[in-house]
Every structure is written in C-alpha cells, then in structure tokens.
mmCIF file with all atom_site columns, C-alpha atoms in Angstrom:
data_model
loop_
_atom_site.group_PDB
_atom_site.id
_atom_site.type_symbol
_atom_site.label_atom_id
_atom_site.label_alt_id
_atom_site.label_comp_id
_atom_site.label_asym_id
_atom_site.label_entity_id
_atom_site.label_seq_id
_atom_site.pdbx_PDB_ins_code
_atom_site.Cartn_x
_atom_site.Cartn_y
_atom_site.Cartn_z
_atom_site.occupancy
_atom_site.B_iso_or_equiv
_atom_site.pdbx_formal_charge
_atom_site.auth_seq_id
_atom_site.auth_comp_id
_atom_site.auth_asym_id
_atom_site.auth_atom_id
_atom_site.pdbx_PDB_model_num
ATOM 1   C CA . MET A 1 1   ? -0.294  25.878  -10.362 1.00 0.00 ? 112 MET A CA 1
ATOM 2   C CA . PRO A 1 2   ? -1.200  24.090  -7.131  1.00 0.00 ? 113 PRO A CA 1
ATOM 3   C CA . CYS A 1 3   ? -0.542  25.745  -3.810  1.00 0.00 ? 114 CYS A CA 1
ATOM 4   C CA . PHE A 1 4   ? -0.040  23.729  -0.653  1.00 0.00 ? 115 PHE A CA 1
ATOM 5   C CA . SER A 1 5   ? 0.020   25.043  2.876   1.00 0.00 ? 116 SER A CA 1
ATOM 6   C CA . ARG A 1 6   ? 1.865   22.054  4.388   1.00 0.00 ? 117 ARG A CA 1
ATOM 7   C CA . GLN A 1 7   ? 5.102   20.433  3.333   1.00 0.00 ? 118 GLN A CA 1
ATOM 8   C CA . THR A 1 8   ? 4.964   16.880  2.064   1.00 0.00 ? 119 THR A CA 1
ATOM 9   C CA . GLN A 1 9   ? 6.097   14.437  4.721   1.00 0.00 ? 120 GLN A CA 1
ATOM 10  C CA . LYS A 1 10  ? 8.661   11.846  3.617   1.00 0.00 ? 121 LYS A CA 1
ATOM 11  C CA . ILE A 1 11  ? 8.744   8.373   5.110   1.00 0.00 ? 122 ILE A CA 1
ATOM 12  C CA . LEU A 1 12  ? 11.567  5.980   4.188   1.00 0.00 ? 123 LEU A CA 1
ATOM 13  C CA . LEU A 1 13  ? 9.931   2.577   3.651   1.00 0.00 ? 124 LEU A CA 1
ATOM 14  C CA . ALA A 1 14  ? 13.109  0.549   3.110   1.00 0.00 ? 125 ALA A CA 1
ATOM 15  C CA . SER A 1 15  ? 16.845  1.038   2.983   1.00 0.00 ? 126 SER A CA 1
ATOM 16  C CA . GLN A 1 16  ? 19.574  -1.264  1.668   1.00 0.00 ? 127 GLN A CA 1
ATOM 17  C CA . GLY A 1 17  ? 17.208  -4.224  1.315   1.00 0.00 ? 128 GLY A CA 1
ATOM 18  C CA . LYS A 1 18  ? 15.752  -3.887  4.820   1.00 0.00 ? 129 LYS A CA 1
ATOM 19  C CA . ALA A 1 19  ? 12.182  -2.804  5.563   1.00 0.00 ? 130 ALA A CA 1
ATOM 20  C CA . ASN A 1 20  ? 11.856  0.174   7.897   1.00 0.00 ? 131 ASN A CA 1
ATOM 21  C CA . CYS A 1 21  ? 8.227   -0.626  8.652   1.00 0.00 ? 132 CYS A CA 1
ATOM 22  C CA . SER A 1 22  ? 5.686   -3.421  8.544   1.00 0.00 ? 133 SER A CA 1
ATOM 23  C CA . VAL A 1 23  ? 2.267   -3.736  6.946   1.00 0.00 ? 134 VAL A CA 1
ATOM 24  C CA . ILE A 1 24  ? -0.510  -3.849  9.533   1.00 0.00 ? 135 ILE A CA 1
ATOM 25  C CA . SER A 1 25  ? -3.853  -5.513  8.929   1.00 0.00 ? 136 SER A CA 1
ATOM 26  C CA . SER A 1 26  ? -6.016  -6.316  11.950  1.00 0.00 ? 137 SER A CA 1
ATOM 27  C CA . SER A 1 27  ? -6.484  -9.914  13.058  1.00 0.00 ? 138 SER A CA 1
ATOM 28  C CA . HIS A 1 28  ? -10.212 -9.660  12.207  1.00 0.00 ? 139 HIS A CA 1
ATOM 29  C CA . ALA A 1 29  ? -9.611  -8.281  8.697   1.00 0.00 ? 140 ALA A CA 1
ATOM 30  C CA . THR A 1 30  ? -11.892 -9.294  5.828   1.00 0.00 ? 141 THR A CA 1
ATOM 31  C CA . LEU A 1 31  ? -10.490 -11.574 3.116   1.00 0.00 ? 142 LEU A CA 1
ATOM 32  C CA . THR A 1 32  ? -10.268 -8.624  0.731   1.00 0.00 ? 143 THR A CA 1
ATOM 33  C CA . GLN A 1 33  ? -8.455  -6.547  3.350   1.00 0.00 ? 144 GLN A CA 1
ATOM 34  C CA . GLN A 1 34  ? -6.009  -9.426  3.952   1.00 0.00 ? 145 GLN A CA 1
ATOM 35  C CA . PHE A 1 35  ? -5.451  -9.695  0.189   1.00 0.00 ? 146 PHE A CA 1
ATOM 36  C CA . ALA A 1 36  ? -4.828  -5.925  -0.006  1.00 0.00 ? 147 ALA A CA 1
ATOM 37  C CA . ALA A 1 37  ? -2.204  -6.135  2.767   1.00 0.00 ? 148 ALA A CA 1
ATOM 38  C CA . SER A 1 38  ? -0.473  -9.102  1.114   1.00 0.00 ? 149 SER A CA 1
ATOM 39  C CA . GLU A 1 39  ? -0.460  -7.341  -2.288  1.00 0.00 ? 150 GLU A CA 1
ATOM 40  C CA . LEU A 1 40  ? 1.079   -4.274  -0.672  1.00 0.00 ? 151 LEU A CA 1
ATOM 41  C CA . ALA A 1 41  ? 3.793   -6.341  1.009   1.00 0.00 ? 152 ALA A CA 1
ATOM 42  C CA . ARG A 1 42  ? 4.471   -8.298  -2.209  1.00 0.00 ? 153 ARG A CA 1
ATOM 43  C CA . TYR A 1 43  ? 4.901   -5.234  -4.406  1.00 0.00 ? 154 TYR A CA 1
ATOM 44  C CA . LEU A 1 44  ? 6.939   -3.336  -1.805  1.00 0.00 ? 155 LEU A CA 1
ATOM 45  C CA . GLN A 1 45  ? 9.269   -6.350  -1.715  1.00 0.00 ? 156 GLN A CA 1
ATOM 46  C CA . GLN A 1 46  ? 9.582   -6.283  -5.520  1.00 0.00 ? 157 GLN A CA 1
ATOM 47  C CA . ILE A 1 47  ? 10.344  -2.542  -5.463  1.00 0.00 ? 158 ILE A CA 1
ATOM 48  C CA . SER A 1 48  ? 12.862  -2.541  -2.603  1.00 0.00 ? 159 SER A CA 1
ATOM 49  C CA . GLY A 1 49  ? 14.147  -6.101  -2.215  1.00 0.00 ? 160 GLY A CA 1
ATOM 50  C CA . ALA A 1 50  ? 13.093  -5.948  1.452   1.00 0.00 ? 161 ALA A CA 1
ATOM 51  C CA . ASP A 1 51  ? 10.638  -8.287  3.140   1.00 0.00 ? 162 ASP A CA 1
ATOM 52  C CA . PHE A 1 52  ? 7.643   -6.417  4.579   1.00 0.00 ? 163 PHE A CA 1
ATOM 53  C CA . PRO A 1 53  ? 5.916   -8.544  7.216   1.00 0.00 ? 164 PRO A CA 1
ATOM 54  C CA . VAL A 1 54  ? 2.129   -8.380  7.472   1.00 0.00 ? 165 VAL A CA 1
ATOM 55  C CA . LEU A 1 55  ? 1.301   -8.157  11.175  1.00 0.00 ? 166 LEU A CA 1
ATOM 56  C CA . PRO A 1 56  ? -1.885  -7.725  13.246  1.00 0.00 ? 167 PRO A CA 1
ATOM 57  C CA . ALA A 1 57  ? -0.321  -4.886  15.322  1.00 0.00 ? 168 ALA A CA 1
ATOM 58  C CA . PRO A 1 58  ? 2.481   -2.323  14.854  1.00 0.00 ? 169 PRO A CA 1
ATOM 59  C CA . ASP A 1 59  ? 6.048   -3.264  15.788  1.00 0.00 ? 170 ASP A CA 1
ATOM 60  C CA . ARG A 1 60  ? 6.661   -1.523  19.114  1.00 0.00 ? 171 ARG A CA 1
ATOM 61  C CA . LYS A 1 61  ? 10.388  -1.109  18.384  1.00 0.00 ? 172 LYS A CA 1
ATOM 62  C CA . THR A 1 62  ? 10.082  1.121   15.332  1.00 0.00 ? 173 THR A CA 1
ATOM 63  C CA . GLY A 1 63  ? 6.524   2.424   15.522  1.00 0.00 ? 174 GLY A CA 1
ATOM 64  C CA . ALA A 1 64  ? 6.713   2.767   11.738  1.00 0.00 ? 175 ALA A CA 1
ATOM 65  C CA . ALA A 1 65  ? 3.942   1.005   9.855   1.00 0.00 ? 176 ALA A CA 1
ATOM 66  C CA . ILE A 1 66  ? 1.640   1.033   6.875   1.00 0.00 ? 177 ILE A CA 1
ATOM 67  C CA . LEU A 1 67  ? -1.875  0.493   8.212   1.00 0.00 ? 178 LEU A CA 1
ATOM 68  C CA . VAL A 1 68  ? -4.442  -1.155  5.938   1.00 0.00 ? 179 VAL A CA 1
ATOM 69  C CA . GLU A 1 69  ? -7.855  -0.459  7.493   1.00 0.00 ? 180 GLU A CA 1
ATOM 70  C CA . ILE A 1 70  ? -11.566 -0.363  6.804   1.00 0.00 ? 181 ILE A CA 1
ATOM 71  C CA . ASP A 1 71  ? -13.197 2.824   8.060   1.00 0.00 ? 182 ASP A CA 1
ATOM 72  C CA . PRO A 1 72  ? -16.983 2.359   8.227   1.00 0.00 ? 183 PRO A CA 1
ATOM 73  C CA . ARG A 1 73  ? -17.418 6.155   8.395   1.00 0.00 ? 184 ARG A CA 1
ATOM 74  C CA . GLN A 1 74  ? -16.245 6.415   4.780   1.00 0.00 ? 185 GLN A CA 1
ATOM 75  C CA . GLU A 1 75  ? -18.566 5.744   1.863   1.00 0.00 ? 186 GLU A CA 1
ATOM 76  C CA . GLN A 1 76  ? -18.330 2.169   0.536   1.00 0.00 ? 187 GLN A CA 1
ATOM 77  C CA . GLU A 1 77  ? -16.138 2.984   -2.489  1.00 0.00 ? 188 GLU A CA 1
ATOM 78  C CA . ALA A 1 78  ? -14.211 5.901   -0.924  1.00 0.00 ? 189 ALA A CA 1
ATOM 79  C CA . TYR A 1 79  ? -10.629 5.583   0.266   1.00 0.00 ? 190 TYR A CA 1
ATOM 80  C CA . SER A 1 80  ? -7.858  7.758   1.650   1.00 0.00 ? 191 SER A CA 1
ATOM 81  C CA . ILE A 1 81  ? -4.078  7.737   1.917   1.00 0.00 ? 192 ILE A CA 1
ATOM 82  C CA . LYS A 1 82  ? -2.613  9.723   4.791   1.00 0.00 ? 193 LYS A CA 1
ATOM 83  C CA . ALA A 1 83  ? 0.671   10.060  6.646   1.00 0.00 ? 194 ALA A CA 1
ATOM 84  C CA . LYS A 1 84  ? 0.434   10.350  10.425  1.00 0.00 ? 195 LYS A CA 1
ATOM 85  C CA . GLY A 1 85  ? 3.767   10.626  12.167  1.00 0.00 ? 196 GLY A CA 1
ATOM 86  C CA . ARG A 1 86  ? 5.726   7.494   11.247  1.00 0.00 ? 197 ARG A CA 1
ATOM 87  C CA . GLN A 1 87  ? 2.683   5.707   9.852   1.00 0.00 ? 198 GLN A CA 1
ATOM 88  C CA . ILE A 1 88  ? 1.022   5.626   6.475   1.00 0.00 ? 199 ILE A CA 1
ATOM 89  C CA . VAL A 1 89  ? -2.687  4.929   6.777   1.00 0.00 ? 200 VAL A CA 1
ATOM 90  C CA . LEU A 1 90  ? -4.550  3.389   3.839   1.00 0.00 ? 201 LEU A CA 1
ATOM 91  C CA . THR A 1 91  ? -8.274  3.307   4.586   1.00 0.00 ? 202 THR A CA 1
ATOM 92  C CA . GLY A 1 92  ? -11.431 2.558   2.677   1.00 0.00 ? 203 GLY A CA 1
ATOM 93  C CA . GLY A 1 93  ? -15.133 2.287   3.348   1.00 0.00 ? 204 GLY A CA 1
ATOM 94  C CA . SER A 1 94  ? -15.057 -1.409  2.349   1.00 0.00 ? 205 SER A CA 1
ATOM 95  C CA . GLY A 1 95  ? -12.530 -4.134  1.650   1.00 0.00 ? 206 GLY A CA 1
ATOM 96  C CA . ARG A 1 96  ? -12.650 -3.294  -2.039  1.00 0.00 ? 207 ARG A CA 1
ATOM 97  C CA . ALA A 1 97  ? -12.010 0.405   -1.306  1.00 0.00 ? 208 ALA A CA 1
ATOM 98  C CA . VAL A 1 98  ? -9.004  -0.570  0.845   1.00 0.00 ? 209 VAL A CA 1
ATOM 99  C CA . LEU A 1 99  ? -7.677  -2.493  -2.152  1.00 0.00 ? 210 LEU A CA 1
ATOM 100 C CA . TYR A 1 100 ? -8.171  0.668   -4.265  1.00 0.00 ? 211 TYR A CA 1
ATOM 101 C CA . ALA A 1 101 ? -6.098  2.591   -1.692  1.00 0.00 ? 212 ALA A CA 1
ATOM 102 C CA . VAL A 1 102 ? -3.300  0.009   -1.840  1.00 0.00 ? 213 VAL A CA 1
ATOM 103 C CA . TYR A 1 103 ? -3.129  0.045   -5.643  1.00 0.00 ? 214 TYR A CA 1
ATOM 104 C CA . ASP A 1 104 ? -3.265  3.857   -5.717  1.00 0.00 ? 215 ASP A CA 1
ATOM 105 C CA . PHE A 1 105 ? -0.414  4.006   -3.179  1.00 0.00 ? 216 PHE A CA 1
ATOM 106 C CA . LEU A 1 106 ? 1.645   1.539   -5.246  1.00 0.00 ? 217 LEU A CA 1
ATOM 107 C CA . HIS A 1 107 ? 0.880   3.553   -8.388  1.00 0.00 ? 218 HIS A CA 1
ATOM 108 C CA . ARG A 1 108 ? 2.242   6.660   -6.635  1.00 0.00 ? 219 ARG A CA 1
ATOM 109 C CA . LEU A 1 109 ? 5.430   4.658   -5.976  1.00 0.00 ? 220 LEU A CA 1
ATOM 110 C CA . GLY A 1 110 ? 5.729   4.001   -9.720  1.00 0.00 ? 221 GLY A CA 1
ATOM 111 C CA . CYS A 1 111 ? 3.893   0.700   -10.316 1.00 0.00 ? 222 CYS A CA 1
ATOM 112 C CA . VAL A 1 112 ? 1.892   0.482   -13.542 1.00 0.00 ? 223 VAL A CA 1
ATOM 113 C CA . TRP A 1 113 ? -0.559  -2.238  -14.537 1.00 0.00 ? 224 TRP A CA 1
ATOM 114 C CA . ALA A 1 114 ? -0.911  -2.020  -18.315 1.00 0.00 ? 225 ALA A CA 1
ATOM 115 C CA . ALA A 1 115 ? -2.820  -5.199  -19.143 1.00 0.00 ? 226 ALA A CA 1
ATOM 116 C CA . PRO A 1 116 ? -3.980  -8.541  -17.754 1.00 0.00 ? 227 PRO A CA 1
ATOM 117 C CA . GLU A 1 117 ? -1.165  -10.992 -17.062 1.00 0.00 ? 228 GLU A CA 1
ATOM 118 C CA . PHE A 1 118 ? -1.574  -13.148 -20.170 1.00 0.00 ? 229 PHE A CA 1
ATOM 119 C CA . SER A 1 119 ? 1.444   -15.147 -21.411 1.00 0.00 ? 230 SER A CA 1
ATOM 120 C CA . PHE A 1 120 ? 1.468   -13.426 -24.815 1.00 0.00 ? 231 PHE A CA 1
ATOM 121 C CA . TYR A 1 121 ? 2.428   -10.145 -23.096 1.00 0.00 ? 232 TYR A CA 1
ATOM 122 C CA . GLU A 1 122 ? 5.694   -11.912 -22.176 1.00 0.00 ? 233 GLU A CA 1
ATOM 123 C CA . GLY A 1 123 ? 5.966   -10.345 -18.726 1.00 0.00 ? 234 GLY A CA 1
ATOM 124 C CA . LEU A 1 124 ? 5.195   -6.809  -19.952 1.00 0.00 ? 235 LEU A CA 1
ATOM 125 C CA . SER A 1 125 ? 1.712   -6.561  -18.461 1.00 0.00 ? 236 SER A CA 1
ATOM 126 C CA . GLU A 1 126 ? 2.994   -4.576  -15.489 1.00 0.00 ? 237 GLU A CA 1
ATOM 127 C CA . TYR A 1 127 ? 5.888   -2.349  -14.548 1.00 0.00 ? 238 TYR A CA 1
ATOM 128 C CA . VAL A 1 128 ? 7.330   -2.419  -11.037 1.00 0.00 ? 239 VAL A CA 1
ATOM 129 C CA . PRO A 1 129 ? 10.221  -0.015  -10.349 1.00 0.00 ? 240 PRO A CA 1
ATOM 130 C CA . HIS A 1 130 ? 13.316  -1.215  -8.503  1.00 0.00 ? 241 HIS A CA 1
#
C-alpha cells in the first residue's frame, strides 16, 4: 500500500468546453517538441471539447499553463511530469523524451493507444475519453 506525504494537487484543465490554460512550447522548440505540444493540444481538445492554444509564453491573465520543455540536465530518454502552482510541467532530456511525457500525461487522463491507425480497425485503434 503506497504512502504519500503530500496531497495530490488538482488542476482543472477545462470547464464547459473552455480551456482554463494553454499549452506552452518555446519559440525555439525543436520539431519534435512542437509536435509534442500540438499532440497534447489536439488530444486535450478531443477529451474536453475546448481549444487549447499552443503559445510561446504563458498567458499573463490566467497564469495557468501546461509547459512542454526540454531539460538538458535530464538524461536523453528521461522525462518528468510535475505540477508547480497553476502549471503542469512536462519535461524531457530530448525532444523524443518530451513526447514520451506528453503521451504518458494523456494516458493518465485516460487515453489508450491500442494499435496502429489502420482502416481495418474501423476507428478502434485508440480510445480517447470525453
């Protein structure tokens, strides 16, 4: 039985079809990092019905954001998912590791990728909750 010393922090990503935060990927992001941010925004939209803009800097009004970042201090294939205040920070040691962080985060929200998206699966290759 796991024991935790800190309570889990809850961050409301969207409400009633409106995003409560944006996805942040720096203006000098790698192509893989840009793809990771766009995948995150796309799947969050499918889950919530809200549009999640991908921006180069946090929205000053809300301060809430999901940051998609490369952290060169991490090992190449390592990644982390952390909540800091009103931000969720998805980091990886490389662009590919950032993409791992995004897919892990989406998996924790209920997304499942069961198979490649071939036509004979008739749209059942993935599950995205609503």
